[in-house]
Short mmCIF file of C-alpha atoms in Angstrom, two decimals:
data_model
loop_
_atom_site.label_atom_id
_atom_site.label_comp_id
_atom_site.label_asym_id
_atom_site.label_seq_id
_atom_site.Cartn_x
_atom_site.Cartn_y
_atom_site.Cartn_z
CA MET A 1 0.00 0.00 0.00
CA LYS A 2 2.94 2.36 0.56
CA GLU A 3 3.50 2.48 -3.19
CA SER A 4 -0.14 3.15 -4.09
CA LYS A 5 -1.26 6.63 -5.09
CA ASP A 6 -4.90 5.55 -4.79
CA VAL A 7 -4.81 4.25 -1.22
CA ALA A 8 -4.03 6.18 1.94
CA TYR A 9 -3.92 4.31 5.20
CA ALA A 10 -3.45 4.71 8.92
CA TYR A 11 -1.90 1.79 10.78
CA LEU A 12 -2.76 1.53 14.47
CA PHE A 13 -0.69 -0.97 16.43
CA ASN A 14 -1.40 0.33 19.93
CA GLY A 15 -5.06 0.35 20.81
CA ARG A 16 -4.49 1.33 24.43
CA LEU A 17 -5.49 4.93 23.81
CA ALA A 18 -8.26 7.22 24.99
CA PRO A 19 -10.86 8.04 22.32
CA VAL A 20 -9.42 11.48 21.52
CA GLU A 21 -5.88 10.05 21.37
CA PHE A 22 -7.18 7.31 19.08
CA LEU A 23 -8.62 9.88 16.66
CA GLN A 24 -5.52 12.07 16.92
CA TYR A 25 -3.35 9.09 16.03
CA ILE A 26 -5.46 8.21 12.98
CA LEU A 27 -5.45 11.76 11.64
CA SER A 28 -1.75 12.18 12.30
CA ASP A 29 -0.93 8.91 10.54
CA LEU A 30 -2.96 10.11 7.55
CA GLY A 31 -0.84 13.27 7.51
CA LEU A 32 -3.50 15.58 8.94
CA ALA A 33 -3.07 18.11 11.75
CA ALA A 34 -4.38 16.61 14.97
CA SER A 35 -2.51 18.07 17.92
CA GLY A 36 -4.58 20.09 20.36
CA LYS A 37 -7.88 19.53 18.56
CA SER A 38 -11.14 18.56 20.22
CA LYS A 39 -12.94 15.36 19.32
CA HIS A 40 -15.44 17.39 17.34
CA GLU A 41 -12.69 19.09 15.34
CA LEU A 42 -10.95 15.76 14.73
CA LEU A 43 -14.11 14.13 13.42
CA LEU A 44 -14.90 17.10 11.17
CA GLY A 45 -11.36 17.09 9.78
CA LEU A 46 -11.45 13.35 9.18
CA GLY A 47 -14.86 13.57 7.53
CA GLU A 48 -13.74 16.35 5.18
CA TYR A 49 -10.58 14.41 4.30
CA LEU A 50 -12.52 11.22 3.57
CA ILE A 51 -15.15 12.98 1.46
CA SER A 52 -12.44 14.76 -0.52
CA ARG A 53 -10.62 11.50 -1.20
CA ARG A 54 -13.80 9.63 -2.10
CA SER A 55 -14.84 12.35 -4.56
CA ARG A 56 -11.59 11.62 -6.41
CA ASP A 57 -12.22 7.84 -6.31
CA LEU A 58 -9.44 7.32 -3.77
CA THR A 59 -9.56 4.75 -0.98
CA THR A 60 -8.76 5.35 2.67
CA VAL A 61 -8.08 2.43 5.00
CA LEU A 62 -7.68 2.13 8.76
CA ILE A 63 -5.73 -0.97 9.77
CA VAL A 64 -5.96 -1.92 13.43
CA ASP A 65 -3.47 -4.54 14.59
CA GLU A 66 -3.83 -6.32 17.93
CA ALA A 67 -7.52 -5.41 17.79
CA HIS A 68 -8.35 -8.04 20.39
CA LEU A 69 -6.75 -5.70 22.96
CA LEU A 70 -9.05 -2.76 22.19
CA SER A 71 -11.27 -1.43 24.93
CA ALA A 72 -15.04 -1.38 24.53
CA GLU A 73 -14.74 2.41 24.27
CA ILE A 74 -12.40 2.22 21.26
CA LEU A 75 -14.47 -0.54 19.65
CA GLU A 76 -17.42 1.84 19.85
CA GLU A 77 -15.34 4.59 18.21
CA LEU A 78 -14.53 2.14 15.40
CA ARG A 79 -18.19 1.27 15.03
CA LEU A 80 -19.04 4.96 14.71
CA LEU A 81 -16.24 5.49 12.16
CA SER A 82 -17.69 2.63 10.13
CA ASN A 83 -20.84 4.76 9.74
CA LEU A 84 -18.96 7.39 7.71
CA GLU A 85 -20.50 6.93 4.29
CA THR A 86 -22.18 8.51 1.32
CA THR A 87 -25.40 7.17 -0.12
CA ASP A 88 -23.31 4.85 -2.30
CA ASP A 89 -20.01 4.13 -0.55
CA LYS A 90 -18.25 3.71 2.74
CA LEU A 91 -15.71 6.51 3.18
CA LEU A 92 -13.35 4.51 5.36
CA GLN A 93 -12.40 0.86 4.99
CA ILE A 94 -11.57 -0.68 8.39
CA VAL A 95 -9.43 -3.80 8.77
CA LEU A 96 -9.22 -5.41 12.21
CA ALA A 97 -6.46 -7.93 12.82
CA GLY A 98 -6.22 -9.77 16.08
CA GLN A 99 -6.31 -12.99 18.02
CA PRO A 100 -9.51 -15.10 18.27
CA GLU A 101 -10.47 -13.12 21.36
CA LEU A 102 -11.42 -10.31 18.98
CA ASP A 103 -14.66 -12.12 18.11
CA GLU A 104 -15.63 -12.14 21.79
CA SER A 105 -14.62 -8.50 22.32
CA TRP A 106 -16.61 -7.39 19.32
CA ILE A 107 -19.73 -9.31 20.35
CA HIS A 108 -19.63 -8.24 24.02
CA SER A 109 -19.08 -4.59 23.16
CA GLY A 110 -22.31 -4.58 21.17
CA SER A 111 -20.44 -3.68 17.99
CA GLY A 112 -20.98 -7.02 16.34
CA SER A 113 -24.75 -7.00 16.56
#
């Protein structure tokens, strides 16, 4: 993916973050300004970025490694990010990689229902 001009991605390998830190990390990894911004500002910035990329037929991916270690709070943030969409497309592709415990975490958080 590093070589692709059509795909931008954020790679999260440490899910032990507070929700605002989680969003700051994603934006920062995508090359966007994130420091000192509120959650509202982070979400607006991310939304604008994703809409801009989608309008140019570009793909944006969030890869979460060790996802089985994510807190219920961060799983909920991921669920909410998965709702970013147009009438035709998802704006953000989310890939969760983790141990089998991820299935249990996802189900018990309410995100898998």
